[in-house]
PDB file of C-alpha atoms in Angstrom:
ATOM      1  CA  UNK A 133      43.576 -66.794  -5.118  1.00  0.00           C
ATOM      2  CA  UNK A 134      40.513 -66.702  -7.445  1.00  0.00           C
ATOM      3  CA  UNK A 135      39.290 -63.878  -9.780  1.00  0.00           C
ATOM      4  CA  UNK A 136      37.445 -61.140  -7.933  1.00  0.00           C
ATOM      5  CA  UNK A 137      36.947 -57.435  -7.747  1.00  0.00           C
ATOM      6  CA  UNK A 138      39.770 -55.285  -6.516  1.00  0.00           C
ATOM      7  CA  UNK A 139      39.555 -52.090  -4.405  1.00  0.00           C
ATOM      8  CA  UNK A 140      42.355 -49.793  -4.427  1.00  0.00           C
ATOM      9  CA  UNK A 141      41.302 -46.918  -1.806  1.00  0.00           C
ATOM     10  CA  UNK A 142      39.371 -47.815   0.919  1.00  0.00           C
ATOM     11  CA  UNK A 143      39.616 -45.431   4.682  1.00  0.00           C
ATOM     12  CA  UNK A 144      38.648 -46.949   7.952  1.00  0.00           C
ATOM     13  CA  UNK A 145      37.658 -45.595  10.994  1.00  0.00           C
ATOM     14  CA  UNK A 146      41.706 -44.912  11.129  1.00  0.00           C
ATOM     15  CA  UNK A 147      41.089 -42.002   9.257  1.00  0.00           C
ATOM     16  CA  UNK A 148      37.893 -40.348   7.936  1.00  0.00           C
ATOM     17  CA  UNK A 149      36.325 -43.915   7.015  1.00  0.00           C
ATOM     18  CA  UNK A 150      33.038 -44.463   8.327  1.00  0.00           C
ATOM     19  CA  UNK A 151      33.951 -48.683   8.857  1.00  0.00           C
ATOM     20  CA  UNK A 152      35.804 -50.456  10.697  1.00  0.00           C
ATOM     21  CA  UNK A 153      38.770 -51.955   9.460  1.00  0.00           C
ATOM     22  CA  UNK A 154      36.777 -55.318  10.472  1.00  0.00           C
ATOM     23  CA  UNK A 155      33.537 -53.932   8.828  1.00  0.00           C
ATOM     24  CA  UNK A 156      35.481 -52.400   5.775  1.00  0.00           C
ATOM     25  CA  UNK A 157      36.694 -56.608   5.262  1.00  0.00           C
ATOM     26  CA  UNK A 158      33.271 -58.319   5.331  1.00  0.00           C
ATOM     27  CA  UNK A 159      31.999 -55.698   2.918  1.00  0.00           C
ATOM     28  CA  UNK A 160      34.011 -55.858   0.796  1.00  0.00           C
ATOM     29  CA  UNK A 161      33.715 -60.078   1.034  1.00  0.00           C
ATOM     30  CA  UNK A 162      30.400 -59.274   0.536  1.00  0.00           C
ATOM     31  CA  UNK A 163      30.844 -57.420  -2.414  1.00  0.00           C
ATOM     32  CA  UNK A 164      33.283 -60.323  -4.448  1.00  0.00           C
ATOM     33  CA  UNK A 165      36.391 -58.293  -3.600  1.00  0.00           C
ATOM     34  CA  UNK A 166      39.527 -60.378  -3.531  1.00  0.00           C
ATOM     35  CA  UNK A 167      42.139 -57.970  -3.461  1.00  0.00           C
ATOM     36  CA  UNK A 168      41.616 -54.882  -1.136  1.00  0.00           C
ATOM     37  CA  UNK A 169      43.934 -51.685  -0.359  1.00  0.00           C
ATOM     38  CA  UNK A 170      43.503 -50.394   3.074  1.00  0.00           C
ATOM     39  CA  UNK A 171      44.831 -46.298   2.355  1.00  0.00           C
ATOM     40  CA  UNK A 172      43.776 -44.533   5.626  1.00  0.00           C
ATOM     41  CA  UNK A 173      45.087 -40.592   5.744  1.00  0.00           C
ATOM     42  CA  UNK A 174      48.315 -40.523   7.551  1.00  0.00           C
ATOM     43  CA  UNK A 175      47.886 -43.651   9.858  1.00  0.00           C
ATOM     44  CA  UNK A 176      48.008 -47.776   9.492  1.00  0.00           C
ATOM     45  CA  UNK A 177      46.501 -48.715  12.514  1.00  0.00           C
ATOM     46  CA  UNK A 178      43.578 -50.096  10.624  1.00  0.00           C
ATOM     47  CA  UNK A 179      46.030 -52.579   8.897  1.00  0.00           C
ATOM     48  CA  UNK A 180      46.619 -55.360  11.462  1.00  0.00           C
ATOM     49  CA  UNK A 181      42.782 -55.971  11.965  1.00  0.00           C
ATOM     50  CA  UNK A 182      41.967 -56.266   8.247  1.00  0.00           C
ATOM     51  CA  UNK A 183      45.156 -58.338   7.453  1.00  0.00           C
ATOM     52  CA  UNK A 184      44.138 -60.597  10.061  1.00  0.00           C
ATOM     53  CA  UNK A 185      40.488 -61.289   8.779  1.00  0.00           C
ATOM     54  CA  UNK A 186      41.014 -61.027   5.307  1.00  0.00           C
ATOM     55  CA  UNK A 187      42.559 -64.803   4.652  1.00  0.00           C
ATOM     56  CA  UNK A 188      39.206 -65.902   6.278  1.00  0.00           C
ATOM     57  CA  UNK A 189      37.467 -64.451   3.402  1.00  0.00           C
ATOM     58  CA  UNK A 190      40.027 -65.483   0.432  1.00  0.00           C
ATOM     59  CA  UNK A 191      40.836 -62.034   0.542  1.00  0.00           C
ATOM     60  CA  UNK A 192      44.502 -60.368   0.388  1.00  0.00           C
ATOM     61  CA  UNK A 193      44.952 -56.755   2.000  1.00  0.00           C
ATOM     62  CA  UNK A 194      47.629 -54.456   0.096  1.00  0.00           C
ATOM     63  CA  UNK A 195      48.803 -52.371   3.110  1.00  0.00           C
ATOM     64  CA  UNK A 196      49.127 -48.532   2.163  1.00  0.00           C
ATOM     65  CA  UNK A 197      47.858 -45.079   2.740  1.00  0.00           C
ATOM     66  CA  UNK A 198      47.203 -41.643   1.589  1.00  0.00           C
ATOM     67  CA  UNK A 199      49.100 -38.526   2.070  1.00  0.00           C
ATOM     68  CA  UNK A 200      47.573 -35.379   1.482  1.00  0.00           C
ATOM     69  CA  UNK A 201      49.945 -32.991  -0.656  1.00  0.00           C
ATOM     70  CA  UNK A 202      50.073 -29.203  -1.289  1.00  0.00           C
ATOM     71  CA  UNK A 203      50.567 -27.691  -4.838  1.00  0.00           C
ATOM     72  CA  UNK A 204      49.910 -24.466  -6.145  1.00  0.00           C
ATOM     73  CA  UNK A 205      46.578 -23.310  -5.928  1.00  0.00           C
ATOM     74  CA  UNK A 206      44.882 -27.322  -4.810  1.00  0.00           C
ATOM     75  CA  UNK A 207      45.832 -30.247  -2.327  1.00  0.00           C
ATOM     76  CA  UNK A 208      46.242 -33.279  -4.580  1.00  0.00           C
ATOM     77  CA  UNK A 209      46.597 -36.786  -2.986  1.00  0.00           C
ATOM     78  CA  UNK A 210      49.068 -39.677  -3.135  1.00  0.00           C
ATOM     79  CA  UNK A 211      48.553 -43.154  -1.926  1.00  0.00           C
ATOM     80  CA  UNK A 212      51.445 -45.353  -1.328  1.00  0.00           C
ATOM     81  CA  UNK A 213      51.113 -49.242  -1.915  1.00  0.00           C
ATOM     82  CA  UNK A 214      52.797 -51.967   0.145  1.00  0.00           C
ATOM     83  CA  UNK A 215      54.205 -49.614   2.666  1.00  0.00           C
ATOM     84  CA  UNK A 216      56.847 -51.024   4.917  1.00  0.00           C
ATOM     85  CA  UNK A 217      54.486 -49.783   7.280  1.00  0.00           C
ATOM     86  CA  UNK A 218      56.022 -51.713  10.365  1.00  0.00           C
ATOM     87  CA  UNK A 219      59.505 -49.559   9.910  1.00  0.00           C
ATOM     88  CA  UNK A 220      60.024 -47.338  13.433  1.00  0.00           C
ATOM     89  CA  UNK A 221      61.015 -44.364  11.116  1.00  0.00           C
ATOM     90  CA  UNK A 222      57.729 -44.617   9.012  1.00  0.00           C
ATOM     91  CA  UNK A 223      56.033 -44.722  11.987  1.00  0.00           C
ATOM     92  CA  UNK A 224      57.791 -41.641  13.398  1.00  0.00           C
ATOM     93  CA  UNK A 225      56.423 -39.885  10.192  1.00  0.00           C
ATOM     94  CA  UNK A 226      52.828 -40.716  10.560  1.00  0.00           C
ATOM     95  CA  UNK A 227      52.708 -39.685  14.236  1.00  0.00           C
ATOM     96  CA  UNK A 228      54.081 -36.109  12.969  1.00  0.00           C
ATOM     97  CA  UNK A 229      51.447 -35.765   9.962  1.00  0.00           C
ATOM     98  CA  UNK A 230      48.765 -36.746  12.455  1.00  0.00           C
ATOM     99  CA  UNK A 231      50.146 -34.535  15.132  1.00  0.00           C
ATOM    100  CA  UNK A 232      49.897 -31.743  13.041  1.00  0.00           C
ATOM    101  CA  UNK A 233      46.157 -32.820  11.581  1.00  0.00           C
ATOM    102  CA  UNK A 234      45.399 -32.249  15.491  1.00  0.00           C
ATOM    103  CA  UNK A 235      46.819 -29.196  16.000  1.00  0.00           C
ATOM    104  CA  UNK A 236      44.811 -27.735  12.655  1.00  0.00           C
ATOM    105  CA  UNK A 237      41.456 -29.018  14.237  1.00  0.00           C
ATOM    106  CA  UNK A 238      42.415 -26.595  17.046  1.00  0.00           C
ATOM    107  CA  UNK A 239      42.726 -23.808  14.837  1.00  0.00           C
ATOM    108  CA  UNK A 240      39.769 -24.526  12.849  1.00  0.00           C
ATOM    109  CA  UNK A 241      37.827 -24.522  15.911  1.00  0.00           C
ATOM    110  CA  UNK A 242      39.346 -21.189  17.312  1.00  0.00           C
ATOM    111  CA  UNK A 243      37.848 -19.951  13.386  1.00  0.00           C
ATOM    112  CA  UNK A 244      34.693 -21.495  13.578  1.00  0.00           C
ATOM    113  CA  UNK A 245      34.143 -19.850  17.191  1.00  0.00           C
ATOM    114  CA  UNK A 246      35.056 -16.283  15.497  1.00  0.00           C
ATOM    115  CA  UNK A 247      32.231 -17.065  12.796  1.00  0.00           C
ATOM    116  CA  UNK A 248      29.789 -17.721  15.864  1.00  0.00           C
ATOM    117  CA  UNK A 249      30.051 -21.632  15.514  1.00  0.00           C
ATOM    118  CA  UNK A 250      32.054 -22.756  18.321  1.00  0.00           C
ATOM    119  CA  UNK A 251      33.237 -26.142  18.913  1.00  0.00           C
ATOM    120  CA  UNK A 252      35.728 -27.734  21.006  1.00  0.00           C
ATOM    121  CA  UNK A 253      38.324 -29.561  19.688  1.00  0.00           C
ATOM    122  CA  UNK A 254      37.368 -33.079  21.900  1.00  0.00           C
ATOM    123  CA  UNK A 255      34.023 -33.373  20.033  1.00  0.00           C
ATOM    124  CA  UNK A 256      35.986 -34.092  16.900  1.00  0.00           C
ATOM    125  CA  UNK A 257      38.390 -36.160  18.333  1.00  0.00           C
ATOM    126  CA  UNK A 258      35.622 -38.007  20.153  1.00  0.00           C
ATOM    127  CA  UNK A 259      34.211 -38.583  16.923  1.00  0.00           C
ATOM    128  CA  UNK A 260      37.501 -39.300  15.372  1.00  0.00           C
ATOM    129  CA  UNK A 261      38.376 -41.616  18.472  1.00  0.00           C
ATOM    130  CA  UNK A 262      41.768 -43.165  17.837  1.00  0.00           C
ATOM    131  CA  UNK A 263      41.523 -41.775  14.217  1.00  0.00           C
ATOM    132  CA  UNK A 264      43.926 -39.259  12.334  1.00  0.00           C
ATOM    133  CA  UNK A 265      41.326 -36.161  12.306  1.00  0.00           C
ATOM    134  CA  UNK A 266      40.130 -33.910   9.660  1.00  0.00           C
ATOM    135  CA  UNK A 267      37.456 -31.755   8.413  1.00  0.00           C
ATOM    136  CA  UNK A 268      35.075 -34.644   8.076  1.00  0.00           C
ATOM    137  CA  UNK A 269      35.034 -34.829  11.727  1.00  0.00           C
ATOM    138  CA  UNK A 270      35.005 -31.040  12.072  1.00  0.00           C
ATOM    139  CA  UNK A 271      31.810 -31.650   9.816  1.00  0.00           C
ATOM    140  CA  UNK A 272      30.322 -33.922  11.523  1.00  0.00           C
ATOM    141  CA  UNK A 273      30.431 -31.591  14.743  1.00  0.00           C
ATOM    142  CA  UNK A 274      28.896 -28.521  12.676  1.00  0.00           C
ATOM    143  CA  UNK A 275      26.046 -30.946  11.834  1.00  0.00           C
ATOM    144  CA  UNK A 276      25.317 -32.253  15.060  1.00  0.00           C
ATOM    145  CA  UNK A 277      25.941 -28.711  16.169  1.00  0.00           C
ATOM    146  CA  UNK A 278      22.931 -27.589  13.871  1.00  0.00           C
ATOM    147  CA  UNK A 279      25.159 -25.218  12.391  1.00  0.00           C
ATOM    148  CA  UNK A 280      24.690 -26.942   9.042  1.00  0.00           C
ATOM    149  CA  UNK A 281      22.296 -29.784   7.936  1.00  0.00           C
ATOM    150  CA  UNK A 282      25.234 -31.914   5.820  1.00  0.00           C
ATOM    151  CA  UNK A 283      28.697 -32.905   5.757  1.00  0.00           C
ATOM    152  CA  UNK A 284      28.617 -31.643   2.052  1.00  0.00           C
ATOM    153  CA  UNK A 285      27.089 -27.968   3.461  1.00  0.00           C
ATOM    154  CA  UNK A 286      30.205 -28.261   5.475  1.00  0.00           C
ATOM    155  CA  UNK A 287      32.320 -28.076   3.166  1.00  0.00           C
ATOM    156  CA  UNK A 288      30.668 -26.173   0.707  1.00  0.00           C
ATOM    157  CA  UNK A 289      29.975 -23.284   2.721  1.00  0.00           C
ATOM    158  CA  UNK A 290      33.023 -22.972   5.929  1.00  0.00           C
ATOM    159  CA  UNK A 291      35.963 -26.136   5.021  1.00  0.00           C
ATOM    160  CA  UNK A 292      36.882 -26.270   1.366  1.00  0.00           C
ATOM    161  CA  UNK A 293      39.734 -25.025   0.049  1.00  0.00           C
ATOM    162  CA  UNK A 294      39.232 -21.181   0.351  1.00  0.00           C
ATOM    163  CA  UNK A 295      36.637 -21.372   2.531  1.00  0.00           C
ATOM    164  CA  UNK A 296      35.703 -19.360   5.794  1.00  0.00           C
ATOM    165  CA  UNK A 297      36.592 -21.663   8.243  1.00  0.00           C
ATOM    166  CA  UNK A 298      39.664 -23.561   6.563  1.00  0.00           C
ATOM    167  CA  UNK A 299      42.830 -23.380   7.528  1.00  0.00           C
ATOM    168  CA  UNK A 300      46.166 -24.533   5.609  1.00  0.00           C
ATOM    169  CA  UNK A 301      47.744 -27.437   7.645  1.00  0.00           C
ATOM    170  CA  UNK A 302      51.639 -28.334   6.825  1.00  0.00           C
ATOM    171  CA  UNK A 303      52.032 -30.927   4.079  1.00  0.00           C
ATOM    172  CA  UNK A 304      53.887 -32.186   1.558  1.00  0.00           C
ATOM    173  CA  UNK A 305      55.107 -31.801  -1.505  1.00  0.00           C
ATOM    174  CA  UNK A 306      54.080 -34.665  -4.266  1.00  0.00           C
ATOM    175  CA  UNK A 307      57.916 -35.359  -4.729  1.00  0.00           C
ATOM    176  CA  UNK A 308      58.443 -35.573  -0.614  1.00  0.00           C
ATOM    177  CA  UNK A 309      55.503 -37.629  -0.226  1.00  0.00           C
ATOM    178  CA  UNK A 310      57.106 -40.073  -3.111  1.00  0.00           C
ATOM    179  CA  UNK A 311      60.162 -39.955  -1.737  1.00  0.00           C
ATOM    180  CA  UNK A 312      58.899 -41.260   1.903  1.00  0.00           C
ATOM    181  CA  UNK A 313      56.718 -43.988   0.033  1.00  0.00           C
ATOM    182  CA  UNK A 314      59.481 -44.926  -1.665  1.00  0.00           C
ATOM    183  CA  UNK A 315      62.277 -44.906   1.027  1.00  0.00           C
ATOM    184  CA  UNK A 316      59.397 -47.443   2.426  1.00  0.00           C
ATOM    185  CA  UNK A 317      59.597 -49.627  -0.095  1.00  0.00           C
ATOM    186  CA  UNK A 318      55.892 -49.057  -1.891  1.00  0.00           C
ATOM    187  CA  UNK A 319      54.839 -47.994  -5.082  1.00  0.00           C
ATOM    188  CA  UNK A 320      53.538 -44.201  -5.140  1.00  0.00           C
ATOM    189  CA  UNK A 321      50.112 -43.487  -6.980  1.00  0.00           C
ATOM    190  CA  UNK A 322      48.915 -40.322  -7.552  1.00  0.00           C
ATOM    191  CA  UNK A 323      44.816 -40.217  -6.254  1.00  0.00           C
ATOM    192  CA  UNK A 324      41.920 -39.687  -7.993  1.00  0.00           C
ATOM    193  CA  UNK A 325      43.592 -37.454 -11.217  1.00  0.00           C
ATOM    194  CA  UNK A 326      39.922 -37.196 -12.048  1.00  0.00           C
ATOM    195  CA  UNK A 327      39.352 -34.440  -9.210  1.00  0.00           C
ATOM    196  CA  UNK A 328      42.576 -33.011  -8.996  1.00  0.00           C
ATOM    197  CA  UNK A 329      42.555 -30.791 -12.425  1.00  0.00           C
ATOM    198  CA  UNK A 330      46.393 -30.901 -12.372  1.00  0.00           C
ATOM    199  CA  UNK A 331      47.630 -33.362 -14.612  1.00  0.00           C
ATOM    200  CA  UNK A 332      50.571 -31.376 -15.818  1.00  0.00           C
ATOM    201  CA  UNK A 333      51.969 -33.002 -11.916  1.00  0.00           C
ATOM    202  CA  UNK A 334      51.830 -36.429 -13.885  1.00  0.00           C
TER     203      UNK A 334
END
C-alpha cells in the first residue's frame, strides 16, 4: 500500500453523514487518503459498499463505529476499530441502540410539538432513510420547517445537552461500550477528547 493520508472518523449516510458510503470513498481518493475508518453511530451498513470500492482506489477501509456514551453531567463518544461487525450478536446490539435512537425521535417530536414546533417523526426518518437517526435529522426538519435557519441554531437553541427540546436517550456507559467493542474483537478509542472536557475518563 503506498504512503497516504489516513482518516480515522468518517459517518455516512448510515448515520448522520451527509455521503454516501460510495461518495465518502472517492473523496476521500480524492483527497490522497489511503487508509480510511468508516465509524457510523450505531450501524455498519455503510461498510460493505465502501469495502467494496475502496481496493479500486488503493485504499483500505478499517471497519468500525461510534457509540454514544453517558457520563455525569456530558455524552462522550467511543469509536471501536476493526469491529467483528459481521457477528449475529453484534448485530443484535446495533439494531437495539438504533431502535431506541427511533423511539427518542418520537419523543423529541412529541417536545418540539409542546414548544409549538411540531414535526412528525417520518420527516426525520425520511431524511434519515435507512440511517440510524438523531438530532441532526431532527435539525434538519426544524430548518426546513422554518422553525430555525441552521442546523447549528438547532442545537444551540432546542437539542443540546440541556436544551428545550432534548431528551436523554438510553446509552452506555464508556466501560459497557468497551466491553462490547472488545467482546468484538476491535480496539476501543475514546472520540474527540478535545470536546469532551473529561479527561479524568482517560
Amino acid at each position: 500500500m503506498s504512503r497516504g493520508a489516513v482518516d480515522l472518523h468518517s459517518h455516512t449516510t448510515a448515520s448522520d453523514g451527509t455521503l454516501s458510503p460510495r461518495e465518502l470513498v472517492l473523496a476521500a481518493a480524492q483527497h490522497g487518503v489511503t487508509v480510511l475508518a468508516v465509524t457510523d453511530h450505531d450501524s455498519t451498513d455503510g461498510l460493505a459498499a465502501a469495502m467494496a470500492l475502496a481496493p479500486t482506489h488503493r485504499m483500505t477501509i478499517v471497519p468500525g463505529l461510534e457509540i454514544n456514551c453517558d457520563v455525569e453531567g456530558a455524552e462522550i463518544h467511543v469509536l471501536g476499530y476493526f469491529v467483528d461487525h459481521e457477528a449475529a450478536w453484534f448485530q443484535d446490539f446495533l439494531r437495539e441502540q438504533r431502535a431506541e435512537r427511533i423511539a427518542r425521535v418520537h419523543r423529541i417530536a412529541e417536545r418540539l410539538t409542546e414548544l409549538g414546533m411540531p414535526i412528525e417523526p417520518a420527516e426525520v426518518f425520511a431524511v434519515c432513510k435507512e440511517g440510524s437517526p438523531g438530532r441532526p435529522h431532527v435539525a434538519q426538519v426544524m430548518v426546513a420547517r422554518g422553525y430555525v435557519k441552521s442546523v447549528r441554531e438547532a442545537f444551540d437553541k432546542y437539542l443540546k445537552q440541556g436544551g428545550a427540546a432534548n431528551v436523554p436517550r438510553r446509552r452506555l456507559s464508556p466501560v459497557e461500550a468497551v466491553q462490547v467493542i472488545r467482546k468484538a474483537h476491535g480496539v476501543p478509542v475514546f472520540a474527540h477528547p478535545g470536546l469532551a472536557d473529561r479527561d479524568a475518563i482517560i
